Coordinates of C-alpha atoms in Angstrom, one line a residue:
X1489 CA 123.3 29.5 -25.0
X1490 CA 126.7 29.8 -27.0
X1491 CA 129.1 33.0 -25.7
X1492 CA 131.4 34.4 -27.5
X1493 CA 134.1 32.2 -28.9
X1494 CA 137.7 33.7 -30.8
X1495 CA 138.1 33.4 -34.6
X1496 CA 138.9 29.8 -36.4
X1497 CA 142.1 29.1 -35.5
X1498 CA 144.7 31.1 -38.6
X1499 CA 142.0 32.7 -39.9
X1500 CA 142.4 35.9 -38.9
X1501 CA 144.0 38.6 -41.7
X1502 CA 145.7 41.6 -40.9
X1503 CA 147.7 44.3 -41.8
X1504 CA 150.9 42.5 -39.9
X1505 CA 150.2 39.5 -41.1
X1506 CA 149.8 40.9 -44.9
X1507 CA 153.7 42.2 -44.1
X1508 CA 155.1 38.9 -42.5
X1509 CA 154.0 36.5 -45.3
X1510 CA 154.6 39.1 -48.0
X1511 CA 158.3 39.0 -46.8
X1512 CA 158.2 35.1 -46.7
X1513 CA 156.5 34.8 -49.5
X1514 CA 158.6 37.5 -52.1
X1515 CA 162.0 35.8 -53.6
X1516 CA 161.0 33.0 -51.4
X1517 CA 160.7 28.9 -51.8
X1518 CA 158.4 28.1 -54.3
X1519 CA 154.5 27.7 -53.6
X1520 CA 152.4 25.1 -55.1
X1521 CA 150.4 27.1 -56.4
X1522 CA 149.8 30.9 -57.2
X1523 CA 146.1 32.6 -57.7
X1524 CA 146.1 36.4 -59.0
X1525 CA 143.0 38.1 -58.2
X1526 CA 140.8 37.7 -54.7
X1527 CA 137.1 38.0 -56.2
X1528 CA 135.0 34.9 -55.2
X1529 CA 136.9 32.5 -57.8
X1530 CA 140.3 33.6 -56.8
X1531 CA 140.1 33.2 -52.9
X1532 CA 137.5 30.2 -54.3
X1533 CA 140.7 28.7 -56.2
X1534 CA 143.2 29.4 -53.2
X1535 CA 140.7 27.7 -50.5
X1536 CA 140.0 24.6 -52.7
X1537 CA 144.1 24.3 -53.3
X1538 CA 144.9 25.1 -49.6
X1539 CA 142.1 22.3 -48.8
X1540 CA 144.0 19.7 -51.0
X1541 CA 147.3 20.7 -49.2
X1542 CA 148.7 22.7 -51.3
X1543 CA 150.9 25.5 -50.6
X1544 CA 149.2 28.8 -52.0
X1545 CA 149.8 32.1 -52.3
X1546 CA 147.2 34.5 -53.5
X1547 CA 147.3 38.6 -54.6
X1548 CA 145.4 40.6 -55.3
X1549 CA 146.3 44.6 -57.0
X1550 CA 143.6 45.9 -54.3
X1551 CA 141.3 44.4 -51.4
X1552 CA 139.1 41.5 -51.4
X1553 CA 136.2 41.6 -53.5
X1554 CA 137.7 44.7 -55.1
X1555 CA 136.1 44.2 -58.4
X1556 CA 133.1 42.5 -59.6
X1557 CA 132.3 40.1 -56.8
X1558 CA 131.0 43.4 -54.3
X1559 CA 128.8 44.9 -57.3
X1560 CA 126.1 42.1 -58.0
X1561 CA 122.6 41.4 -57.1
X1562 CA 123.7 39.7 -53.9
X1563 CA 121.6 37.0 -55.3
X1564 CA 122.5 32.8 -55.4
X1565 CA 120.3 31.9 -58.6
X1566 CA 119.2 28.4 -58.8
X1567 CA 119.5 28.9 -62.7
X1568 CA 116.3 29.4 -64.2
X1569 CA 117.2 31.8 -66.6
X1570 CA 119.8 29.8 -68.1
X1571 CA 116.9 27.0 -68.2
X1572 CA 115.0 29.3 -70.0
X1573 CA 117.6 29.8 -72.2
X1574 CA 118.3 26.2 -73.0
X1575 CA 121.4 26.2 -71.0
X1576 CA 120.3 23.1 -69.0
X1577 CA 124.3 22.5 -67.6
X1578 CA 124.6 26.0 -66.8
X1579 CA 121.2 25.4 -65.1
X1580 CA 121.8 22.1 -63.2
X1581 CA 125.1 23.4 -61.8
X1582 CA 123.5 26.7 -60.4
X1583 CA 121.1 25.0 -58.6
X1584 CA 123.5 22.1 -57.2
X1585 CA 125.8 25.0 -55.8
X1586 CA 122.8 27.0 -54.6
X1587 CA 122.0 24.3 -51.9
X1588 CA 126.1 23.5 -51.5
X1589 CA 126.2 27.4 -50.4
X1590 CA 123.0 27.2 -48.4
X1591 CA 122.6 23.9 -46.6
X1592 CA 126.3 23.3 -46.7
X1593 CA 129.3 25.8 -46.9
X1594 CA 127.6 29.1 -45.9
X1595 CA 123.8 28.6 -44.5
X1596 CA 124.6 31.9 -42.3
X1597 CA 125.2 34.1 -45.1
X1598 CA 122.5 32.8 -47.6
X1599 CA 119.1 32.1 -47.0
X1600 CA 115.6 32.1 -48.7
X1601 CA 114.6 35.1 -50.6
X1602 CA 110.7 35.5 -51.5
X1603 CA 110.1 37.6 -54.4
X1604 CA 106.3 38.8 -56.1
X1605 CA 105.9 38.8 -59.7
X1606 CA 103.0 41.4 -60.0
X1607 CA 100.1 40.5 -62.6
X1608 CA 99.8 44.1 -64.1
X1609 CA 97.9 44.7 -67.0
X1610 CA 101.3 45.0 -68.9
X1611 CA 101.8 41.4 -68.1
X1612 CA 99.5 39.3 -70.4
X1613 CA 98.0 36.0 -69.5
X1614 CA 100.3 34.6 -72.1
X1615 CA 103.2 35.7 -70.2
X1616 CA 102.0 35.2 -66.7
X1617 CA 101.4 31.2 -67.3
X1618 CA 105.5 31.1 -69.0
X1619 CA 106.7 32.9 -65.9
X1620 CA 104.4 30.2 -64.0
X1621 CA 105.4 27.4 -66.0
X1622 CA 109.3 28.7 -65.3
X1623 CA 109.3 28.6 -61.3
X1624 CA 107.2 25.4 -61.4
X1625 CA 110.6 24.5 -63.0
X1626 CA 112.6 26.1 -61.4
X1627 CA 111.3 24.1 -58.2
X1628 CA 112.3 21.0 -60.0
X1629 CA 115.8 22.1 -60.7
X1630 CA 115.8 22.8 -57.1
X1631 CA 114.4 18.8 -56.5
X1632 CA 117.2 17.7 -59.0
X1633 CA 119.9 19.7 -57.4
X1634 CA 118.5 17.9 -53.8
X1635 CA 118.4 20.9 -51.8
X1636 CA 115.6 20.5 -49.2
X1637 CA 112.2 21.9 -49.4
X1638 CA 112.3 23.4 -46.0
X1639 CA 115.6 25.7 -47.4
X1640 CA 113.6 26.9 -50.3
X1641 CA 109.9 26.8 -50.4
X1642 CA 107.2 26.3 -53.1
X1643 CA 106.2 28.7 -55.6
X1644 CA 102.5 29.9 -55.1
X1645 CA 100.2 32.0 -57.0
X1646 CA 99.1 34.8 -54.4
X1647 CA 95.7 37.5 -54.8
X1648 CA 96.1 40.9 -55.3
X1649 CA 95.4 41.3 -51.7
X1650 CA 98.2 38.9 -50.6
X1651 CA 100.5 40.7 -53.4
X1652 CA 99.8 44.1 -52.3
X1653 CA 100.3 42.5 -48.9
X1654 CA 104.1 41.4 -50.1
X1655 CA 104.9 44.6 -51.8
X1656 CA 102.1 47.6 -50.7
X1657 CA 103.7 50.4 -53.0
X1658 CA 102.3 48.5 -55.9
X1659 CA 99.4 50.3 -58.3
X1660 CA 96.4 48.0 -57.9
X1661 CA 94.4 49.1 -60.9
X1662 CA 94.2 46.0 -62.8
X1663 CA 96.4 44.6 -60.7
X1664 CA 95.2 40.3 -60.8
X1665 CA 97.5 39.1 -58.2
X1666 CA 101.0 38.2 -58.1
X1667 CA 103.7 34.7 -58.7
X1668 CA 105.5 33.9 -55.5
X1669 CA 109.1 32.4 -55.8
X1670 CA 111.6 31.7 -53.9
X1671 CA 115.6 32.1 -54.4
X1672 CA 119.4 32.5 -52.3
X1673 CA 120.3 35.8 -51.1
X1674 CA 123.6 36.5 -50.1
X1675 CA 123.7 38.9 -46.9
X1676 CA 126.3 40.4 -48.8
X1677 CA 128.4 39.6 -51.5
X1678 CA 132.1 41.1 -50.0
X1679 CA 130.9 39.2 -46.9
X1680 CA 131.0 35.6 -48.9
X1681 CA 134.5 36.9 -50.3
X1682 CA 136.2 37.4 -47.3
X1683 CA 134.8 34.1 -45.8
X1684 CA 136.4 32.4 -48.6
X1685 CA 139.7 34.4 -48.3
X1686 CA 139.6 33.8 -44.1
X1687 CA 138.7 29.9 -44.6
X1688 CA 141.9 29.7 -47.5
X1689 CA 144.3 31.1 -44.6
X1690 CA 142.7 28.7 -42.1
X1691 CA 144.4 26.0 -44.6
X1692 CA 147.7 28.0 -44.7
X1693 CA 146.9 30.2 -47.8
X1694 CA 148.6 33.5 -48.1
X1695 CA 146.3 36.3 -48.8
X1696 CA 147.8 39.2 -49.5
X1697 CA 146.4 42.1 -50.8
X1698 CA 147.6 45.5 -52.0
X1699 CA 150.0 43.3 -54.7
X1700 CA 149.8 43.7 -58.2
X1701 CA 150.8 41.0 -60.4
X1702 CA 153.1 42.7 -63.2
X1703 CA 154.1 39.6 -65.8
X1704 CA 153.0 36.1 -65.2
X1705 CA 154.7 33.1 -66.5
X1706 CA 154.1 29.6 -65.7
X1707 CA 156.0 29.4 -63.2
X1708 CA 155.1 32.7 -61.1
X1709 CA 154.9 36.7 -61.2
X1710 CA 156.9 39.5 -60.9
X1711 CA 154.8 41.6 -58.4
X1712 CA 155.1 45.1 -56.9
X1713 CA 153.9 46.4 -53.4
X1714 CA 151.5 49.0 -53.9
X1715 CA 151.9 50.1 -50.4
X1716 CA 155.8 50.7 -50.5
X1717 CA 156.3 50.4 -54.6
X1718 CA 159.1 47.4 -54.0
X1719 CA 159.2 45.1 -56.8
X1720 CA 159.8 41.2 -56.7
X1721 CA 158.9 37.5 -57.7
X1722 CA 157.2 35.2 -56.4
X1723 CA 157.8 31.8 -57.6
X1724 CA 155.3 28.7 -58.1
X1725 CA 154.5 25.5 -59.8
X1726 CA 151.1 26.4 -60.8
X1727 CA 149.7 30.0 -61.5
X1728 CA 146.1 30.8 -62.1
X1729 CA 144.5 33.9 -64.0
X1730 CA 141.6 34.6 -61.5
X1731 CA 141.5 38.3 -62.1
X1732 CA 138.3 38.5 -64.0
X1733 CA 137.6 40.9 -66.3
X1734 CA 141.1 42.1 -66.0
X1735 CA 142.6 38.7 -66.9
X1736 CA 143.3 39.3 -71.1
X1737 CA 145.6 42.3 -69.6
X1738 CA 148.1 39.5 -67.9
X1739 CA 147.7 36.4 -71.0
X1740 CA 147.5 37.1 -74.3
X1741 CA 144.6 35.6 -76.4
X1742 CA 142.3 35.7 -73.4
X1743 CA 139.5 38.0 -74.8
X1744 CA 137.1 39.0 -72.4
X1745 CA 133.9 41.2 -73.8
X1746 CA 132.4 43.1 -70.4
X1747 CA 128.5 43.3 -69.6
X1748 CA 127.6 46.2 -67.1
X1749 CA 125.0 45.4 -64.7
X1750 CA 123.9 48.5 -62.8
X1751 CA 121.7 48.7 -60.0
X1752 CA 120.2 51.8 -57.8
X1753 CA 120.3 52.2 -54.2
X1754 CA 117.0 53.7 -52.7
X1755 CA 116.2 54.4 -48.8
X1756 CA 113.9 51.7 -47.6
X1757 CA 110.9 54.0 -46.9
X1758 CA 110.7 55.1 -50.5
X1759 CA 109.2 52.1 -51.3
X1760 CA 107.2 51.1 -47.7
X1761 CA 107.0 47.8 -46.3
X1762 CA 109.0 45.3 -48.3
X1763 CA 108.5 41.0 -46.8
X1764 CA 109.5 40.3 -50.2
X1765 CA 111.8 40.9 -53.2
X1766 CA 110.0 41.8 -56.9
X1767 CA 110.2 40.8 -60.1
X1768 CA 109.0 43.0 -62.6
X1769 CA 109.6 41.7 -66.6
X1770 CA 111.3 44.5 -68.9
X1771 CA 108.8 45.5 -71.5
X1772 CA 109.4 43.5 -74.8
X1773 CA 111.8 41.0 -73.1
X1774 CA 110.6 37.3 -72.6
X1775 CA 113.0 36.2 -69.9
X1776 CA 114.1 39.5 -68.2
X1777 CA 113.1 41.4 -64.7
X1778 CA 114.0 43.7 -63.0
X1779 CA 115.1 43.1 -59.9
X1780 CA 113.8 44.7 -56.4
X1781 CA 116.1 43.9 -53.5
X1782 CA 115.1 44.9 -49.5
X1783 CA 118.5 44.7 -47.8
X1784 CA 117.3 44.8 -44.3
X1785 CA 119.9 48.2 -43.3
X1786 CA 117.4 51.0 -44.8
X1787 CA 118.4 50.7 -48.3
X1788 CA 116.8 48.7 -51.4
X1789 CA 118.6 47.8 -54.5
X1790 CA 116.9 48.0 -57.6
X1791 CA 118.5 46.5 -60.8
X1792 CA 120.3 45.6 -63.3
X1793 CA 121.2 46.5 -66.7
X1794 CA 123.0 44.2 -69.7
X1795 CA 125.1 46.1 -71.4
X1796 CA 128.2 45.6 -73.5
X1797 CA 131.3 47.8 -71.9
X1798 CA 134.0 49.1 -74.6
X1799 CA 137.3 50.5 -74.2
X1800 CA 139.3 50.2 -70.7
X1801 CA 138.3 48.4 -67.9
X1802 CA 138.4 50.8 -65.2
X1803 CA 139.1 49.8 -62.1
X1804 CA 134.9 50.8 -60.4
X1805 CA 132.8 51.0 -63.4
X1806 CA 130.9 54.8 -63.6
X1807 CA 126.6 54.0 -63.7
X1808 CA 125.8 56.4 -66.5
X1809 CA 122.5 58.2 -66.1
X1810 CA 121.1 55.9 -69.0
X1811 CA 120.7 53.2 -67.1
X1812 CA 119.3 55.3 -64.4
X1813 CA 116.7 56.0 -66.4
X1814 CA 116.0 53.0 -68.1
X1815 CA 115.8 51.0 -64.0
X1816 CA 113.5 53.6 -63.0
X1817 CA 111.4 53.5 -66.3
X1818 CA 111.1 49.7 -65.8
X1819 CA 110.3 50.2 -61.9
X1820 CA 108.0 52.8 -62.3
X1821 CA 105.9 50.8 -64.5
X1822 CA 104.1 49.3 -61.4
X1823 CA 104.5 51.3 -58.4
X1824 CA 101.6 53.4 -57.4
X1825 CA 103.6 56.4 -57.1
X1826 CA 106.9 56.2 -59.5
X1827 CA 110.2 56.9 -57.8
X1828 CA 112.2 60.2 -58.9
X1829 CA 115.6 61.4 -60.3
X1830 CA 116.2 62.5 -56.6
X1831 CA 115.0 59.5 -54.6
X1832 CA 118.4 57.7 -55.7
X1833 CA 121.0 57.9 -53.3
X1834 CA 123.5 55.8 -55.2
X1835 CA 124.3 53.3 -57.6
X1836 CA 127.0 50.9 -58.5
X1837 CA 127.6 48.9 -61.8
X1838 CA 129.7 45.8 -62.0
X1839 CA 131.4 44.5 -64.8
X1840 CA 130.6 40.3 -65.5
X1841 CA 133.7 39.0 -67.1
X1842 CA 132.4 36.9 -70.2
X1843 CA 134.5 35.2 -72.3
X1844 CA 134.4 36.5 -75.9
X1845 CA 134.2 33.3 -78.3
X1846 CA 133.2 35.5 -81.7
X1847 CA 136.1 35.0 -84.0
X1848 CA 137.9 38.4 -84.4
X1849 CA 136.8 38.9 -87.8
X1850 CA 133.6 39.0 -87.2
X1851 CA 133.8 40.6 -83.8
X1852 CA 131.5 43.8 -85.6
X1853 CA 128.8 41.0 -85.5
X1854 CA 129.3 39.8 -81.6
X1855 CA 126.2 38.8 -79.6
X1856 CA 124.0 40.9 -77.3
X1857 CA 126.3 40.5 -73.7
X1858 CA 122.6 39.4 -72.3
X1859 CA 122.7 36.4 -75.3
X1860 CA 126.3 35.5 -74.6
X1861 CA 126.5 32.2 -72.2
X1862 CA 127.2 32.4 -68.2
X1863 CA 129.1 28.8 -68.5
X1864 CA 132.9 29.6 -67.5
X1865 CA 136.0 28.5 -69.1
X1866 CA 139.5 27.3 -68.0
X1867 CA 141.5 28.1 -70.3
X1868 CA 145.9 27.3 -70.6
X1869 CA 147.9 29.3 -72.2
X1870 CA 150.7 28.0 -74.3
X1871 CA 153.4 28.1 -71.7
X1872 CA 150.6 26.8 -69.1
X1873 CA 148.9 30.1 -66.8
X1874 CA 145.9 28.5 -65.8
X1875 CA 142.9 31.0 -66.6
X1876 CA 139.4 30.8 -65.5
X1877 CA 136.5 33.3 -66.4
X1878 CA 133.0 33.6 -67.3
X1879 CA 130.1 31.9 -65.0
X1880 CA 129.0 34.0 -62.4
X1881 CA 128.7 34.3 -58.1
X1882 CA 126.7 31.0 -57.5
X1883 CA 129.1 28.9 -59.1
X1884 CA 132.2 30.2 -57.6
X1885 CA 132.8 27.3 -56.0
X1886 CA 132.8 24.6 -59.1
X1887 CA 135.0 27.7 -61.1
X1888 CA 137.9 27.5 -58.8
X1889 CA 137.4 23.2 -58.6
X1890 CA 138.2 23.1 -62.2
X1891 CA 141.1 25.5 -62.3
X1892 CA 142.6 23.8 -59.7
X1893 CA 142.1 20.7 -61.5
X1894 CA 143.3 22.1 -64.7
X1895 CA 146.5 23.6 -63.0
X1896 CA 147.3 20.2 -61.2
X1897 CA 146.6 18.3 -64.4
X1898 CA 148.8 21.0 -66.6
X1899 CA 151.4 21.5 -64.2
X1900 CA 151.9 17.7 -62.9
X1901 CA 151.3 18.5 -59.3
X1902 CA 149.9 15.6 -57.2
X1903 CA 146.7 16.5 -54.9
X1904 CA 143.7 14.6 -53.6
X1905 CA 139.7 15.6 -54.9
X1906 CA 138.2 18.8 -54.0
X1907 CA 136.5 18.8 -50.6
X1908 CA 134.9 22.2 -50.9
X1909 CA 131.8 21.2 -51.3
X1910 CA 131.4 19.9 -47.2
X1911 CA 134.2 22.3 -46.2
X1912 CA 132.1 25.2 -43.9
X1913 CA 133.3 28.8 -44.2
X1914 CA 134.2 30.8 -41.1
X1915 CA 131.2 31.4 -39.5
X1916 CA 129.2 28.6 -40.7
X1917 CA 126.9 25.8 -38.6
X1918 CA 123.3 24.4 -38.9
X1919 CA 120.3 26.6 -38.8
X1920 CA 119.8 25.3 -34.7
X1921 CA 123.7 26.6 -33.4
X1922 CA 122.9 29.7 -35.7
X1923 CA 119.7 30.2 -33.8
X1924 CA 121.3 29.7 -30.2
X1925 CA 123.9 32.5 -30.8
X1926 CA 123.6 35.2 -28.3
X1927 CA 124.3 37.8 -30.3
X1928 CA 121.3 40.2 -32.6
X1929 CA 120.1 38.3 -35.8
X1930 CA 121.5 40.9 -38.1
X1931 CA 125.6 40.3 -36.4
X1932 CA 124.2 36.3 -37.2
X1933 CA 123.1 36.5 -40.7
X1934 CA 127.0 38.1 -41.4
X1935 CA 129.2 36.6 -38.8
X1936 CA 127.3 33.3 -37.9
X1937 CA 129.3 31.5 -34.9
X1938 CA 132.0 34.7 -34.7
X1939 CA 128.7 37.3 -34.2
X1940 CA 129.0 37.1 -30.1
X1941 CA 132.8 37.8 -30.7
X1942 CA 131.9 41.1 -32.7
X1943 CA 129.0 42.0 -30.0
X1944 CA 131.2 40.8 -27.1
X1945 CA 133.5 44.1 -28.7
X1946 CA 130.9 46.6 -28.6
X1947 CA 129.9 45.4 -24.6
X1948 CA 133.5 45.8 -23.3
X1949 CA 133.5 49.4 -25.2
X1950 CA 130.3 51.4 -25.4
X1951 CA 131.9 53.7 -27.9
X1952 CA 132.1 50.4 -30.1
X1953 CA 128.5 49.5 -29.8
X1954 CA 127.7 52.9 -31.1
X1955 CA 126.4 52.7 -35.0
X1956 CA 128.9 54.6 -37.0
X1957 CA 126.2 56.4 -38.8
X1958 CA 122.6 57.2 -37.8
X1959 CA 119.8 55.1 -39.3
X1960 CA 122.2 52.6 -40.3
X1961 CA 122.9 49.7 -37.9
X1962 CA 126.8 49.0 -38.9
X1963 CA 128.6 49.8 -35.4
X1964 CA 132.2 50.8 -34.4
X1965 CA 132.6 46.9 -33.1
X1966 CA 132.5 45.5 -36.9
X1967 CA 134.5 48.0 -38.1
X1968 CA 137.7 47.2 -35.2
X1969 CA 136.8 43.6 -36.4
X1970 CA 137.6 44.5 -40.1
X1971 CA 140.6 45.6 -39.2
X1972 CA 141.9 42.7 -36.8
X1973 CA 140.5 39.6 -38.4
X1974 CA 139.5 40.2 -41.9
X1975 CA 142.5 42.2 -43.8
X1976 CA 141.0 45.6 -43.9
X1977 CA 143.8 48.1 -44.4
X1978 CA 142.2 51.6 -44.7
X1979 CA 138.9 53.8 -44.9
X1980 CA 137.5 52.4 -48.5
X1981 CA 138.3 48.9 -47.1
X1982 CA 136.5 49.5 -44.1
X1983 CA 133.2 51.6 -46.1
X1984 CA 133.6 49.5 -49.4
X1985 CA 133.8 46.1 -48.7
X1986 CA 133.7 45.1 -45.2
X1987 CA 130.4 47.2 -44.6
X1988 CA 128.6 48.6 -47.7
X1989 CA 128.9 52.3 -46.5
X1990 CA 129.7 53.4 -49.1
X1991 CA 127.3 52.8 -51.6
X1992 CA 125.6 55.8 -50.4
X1993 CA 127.8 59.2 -51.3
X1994 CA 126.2 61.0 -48.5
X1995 CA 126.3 58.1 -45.6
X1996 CA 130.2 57.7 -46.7
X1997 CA 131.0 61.2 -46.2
X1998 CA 129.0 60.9 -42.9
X1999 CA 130.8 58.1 -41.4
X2000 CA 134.0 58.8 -42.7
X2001 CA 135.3 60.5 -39.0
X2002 CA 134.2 57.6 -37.4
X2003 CA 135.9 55.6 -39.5
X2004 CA 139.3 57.2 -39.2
X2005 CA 139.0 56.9 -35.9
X2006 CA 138.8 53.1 -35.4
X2007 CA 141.8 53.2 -38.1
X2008 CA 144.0 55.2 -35.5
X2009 CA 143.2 53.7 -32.6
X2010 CA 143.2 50.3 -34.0
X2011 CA 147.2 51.2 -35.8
X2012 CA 147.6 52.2 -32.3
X2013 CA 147.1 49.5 -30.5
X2014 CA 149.1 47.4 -33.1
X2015 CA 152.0 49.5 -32.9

């Protein structure tokens, strides 16, 4: 059986490190390459330059996974509603970098997700034999994209016994039976983030968060320390616009028109037993669920909303009670006994950063943000900032290929092919070194090899293997780990990202002692 074993070699981020290669890096020799903003394409696009053998530096105004790439469904589509659509590229690329993600880069952070579409009475036999039809090709987008059967199963048509076996709070008057699919799930989104980041400073990559890009130019960025307020440059050959939907505020012409997807958070037992995910089609939509998510730590996620987002970006979108009530209008459509007002415990709403193509004269008459495509786009500005935005989580990977491409092409820089498509993230190995881990399945599914490291913490200190917060199963242990190996500077870090506290108003306010405490002692041991 495998013991505990110390973190890749360089991979480790922390608050002195941050310092050191801020110093190093600020009015310092010039980088290959710059990357502003650490969401998945960012650290995506400073791993796949650091792979090449690069020099990178990367900032971020906040943490890892700060902004959109903590807030979505936790879900690695293989792209069938883009197939629906007629999107066939946007389709075929989902699917190809659904099985790089689970067979290849991160099979310990993504794995198979079953979810029951439920045959109410408001689903006619009309639309029951088009959802059918779509996961029959769905599964064949999975066979193009040659991910193995045994990584995703079959679809199947189930009885209403098996569905109300799958999902038991469902009403069964009229209820025919239910379509079994199967799809990635990320244990977490932030998780996947920082695995990036970690696996870019492996390669050398600076990650350093807490810096806020100010101006960018081709070649670099005034930036300023948002811990200390110093200002300074950092200078590069290549710079790319990673920032998301934030990116039109550092190049001009970049116009980026923001869709809010909002979920709920519910406790697990509100809804019973869940083996499996739902789908549940939005009345009067053809090729639109809502989404019903089990996480496996008490809490169920239940979403998400398509709406268009005026004005300022803030920096966390606010869930306005509309789409409360529209998530839990859909939801309570099928459950035997509809969930209330009160039975949400939180919410969270990201922002998708889709690229705005209407011409501004007509911009009055812009497309629905659910109608507008999920390809992305690289864009150079005139005096050649690399930007990339659009796509979405599952495609990451092929984003921050292509702006590297684009910014080696642009900028003249000489660099071998990407290799990120056979390059394992921290933590990764095959399904059998997962399995011989001693260490509990949950520390697996979100460390993979480094999970006996994280238990071997809580053994040498009981106090560690103590869960921060009762009912939830995050313990002191992951929380020291944060703080040592993956770059987590201070309590939202630490509730926010690293673990997804937070979510939950009440459970944040509940663990926040514990949490200050692993701060201090952790500063103190550093210092």
């Amino acid at each position: 059986m495998s013991t505990a074993t110390p973190p890749v070699p360089g991979s480790s981020l922390s608050a002195a490190r941050r310092s050191r290669e801020l110093a190093e890096t600020v009015e310092g020799p010039v980088v290959d390459v710059l990357v502003v903003g650490l969401g998945a394409t960012g650290a995506g696009a400073a791993l796949d330059a650091a792979a090449r053998g690069l020099t990178v530096a990367a900032v971020d105004a906040h943490d890892l996974a700060f902004g959109t790439s903590r807030f979505s469904s936790k879900l690695i589509h293989g792209g069938l509603r883009y197939l629906a659509s007629g999107q066939f590229d946007v389709a075929h690329e989902s699917a190809v970098e659904r099985g790089v993600l689970m067979e290849r880069t991160a099979p310990h952070l993504v794995r198979a997700q079953p979810f029951v579409l439920p045959l109410t009475p408001l689903v006619s036999r009309g639309q029951s034999a088009l959802a059918w039809a779509g996961f029959r090709a769905g599964d064949t987008l999975r066979l193009a994209a040659r991910t193995a059967r045994a990584t995703l199963p079959a679809p199947r048509r189930l009885s209403a016994v098996e569905t109300r076996h799958l999902a038991p709070a469902l009403r069964t008057q009229g209820l025919r039976g239910g379509l079994l699919s199967w799809d990635g799930r990320l244990t977490d989104d932030a998780r996947l983030v920082t695995a990036i980041a970690r696996s870019a400073a492996a390669r050398g990559a600076r990650i350093l968060t807490r810096v806020r890009a100010l101006r960018l130019t081709a070649s670099g960025a005034v930036i300023r320390d948002e811990l200390t307020g110093e200002e300074g440059e950092i200078r590069a050959r290549a710079v790319i616009n990673a920032s998301g939907v934030w990116a039109g505020g550092l190049v001009d012409g970049i116009r980026i028109r923001p869709s809010r997807g909002t979920h709920l958070v519910l406790r697990a037992d509100r809804l019973g037993p869940l083996p499996a995910g739902l789908h549940v089609p939005v009345p009067g939509e053809t090729n639109r669920f809502l989404l019903v998510l089990p996480q496996g730590d008490g809490r169920v996620y239940v979403g998400l909303t398509d709406d268009p987002v005026d004005g300022d970006i803030p920096d966390v979108p606010e869930v306005p009670e509309t789409d409360i009530g529209f998530l839990l209008d859909v939801l309570g459509s099928v459950l035997d006994v509809p969930v209330q007002r009160t039975d949400v415990v939180g919410a969270f709403a990201g922002l998708r950063p889709l690229l705005d193509t209407t011409p501004a004269e007509q911009s009055g008459a812009a497309p629905r943000t659910a109608d507008i495509s999920r390809r992305h786009a690289v864009l150079t500005s005139p005096d050649g900032v690399i930007t990339v935005v659009g796509g979405k989580l599952t495609t990451y990977r092929r984003m921050a290929e292509d702006a590297v491409d684009a910014a080696l092409a642009t900028r003249r820089l000489t660099a071998g092919p990407s290799p990120t498509t056979s390059l394992p993230l921290v933590g990764a190995a095959s399904p059998d070194v997962l399995g011989s881990l001693r260490a509990p399945r949950r520390l697996v599914q979100r460390y993979g090899t480094e999970a006996p490291a994280v238990q071997a913490l809580g053994a040498r200190d009981p106090r560690l293997g103590e869960p921060v917060l009762p009912g939830h199963p995050v313990t002191a242990a992951e929380l020291l780990w944060a703080v040592r190996h993956e770059g987590a500077l201070d309590e939202a870090d630490l509730l926010d990202r690293r673990t997804r506290i937070g979510l939950v108003p009440a459970d944040r306010a509940v663990a926040l002692e514990a949490v200050r405490e692993v701060l201090g002692e952790a500063w103190a041991q550093q210092g």
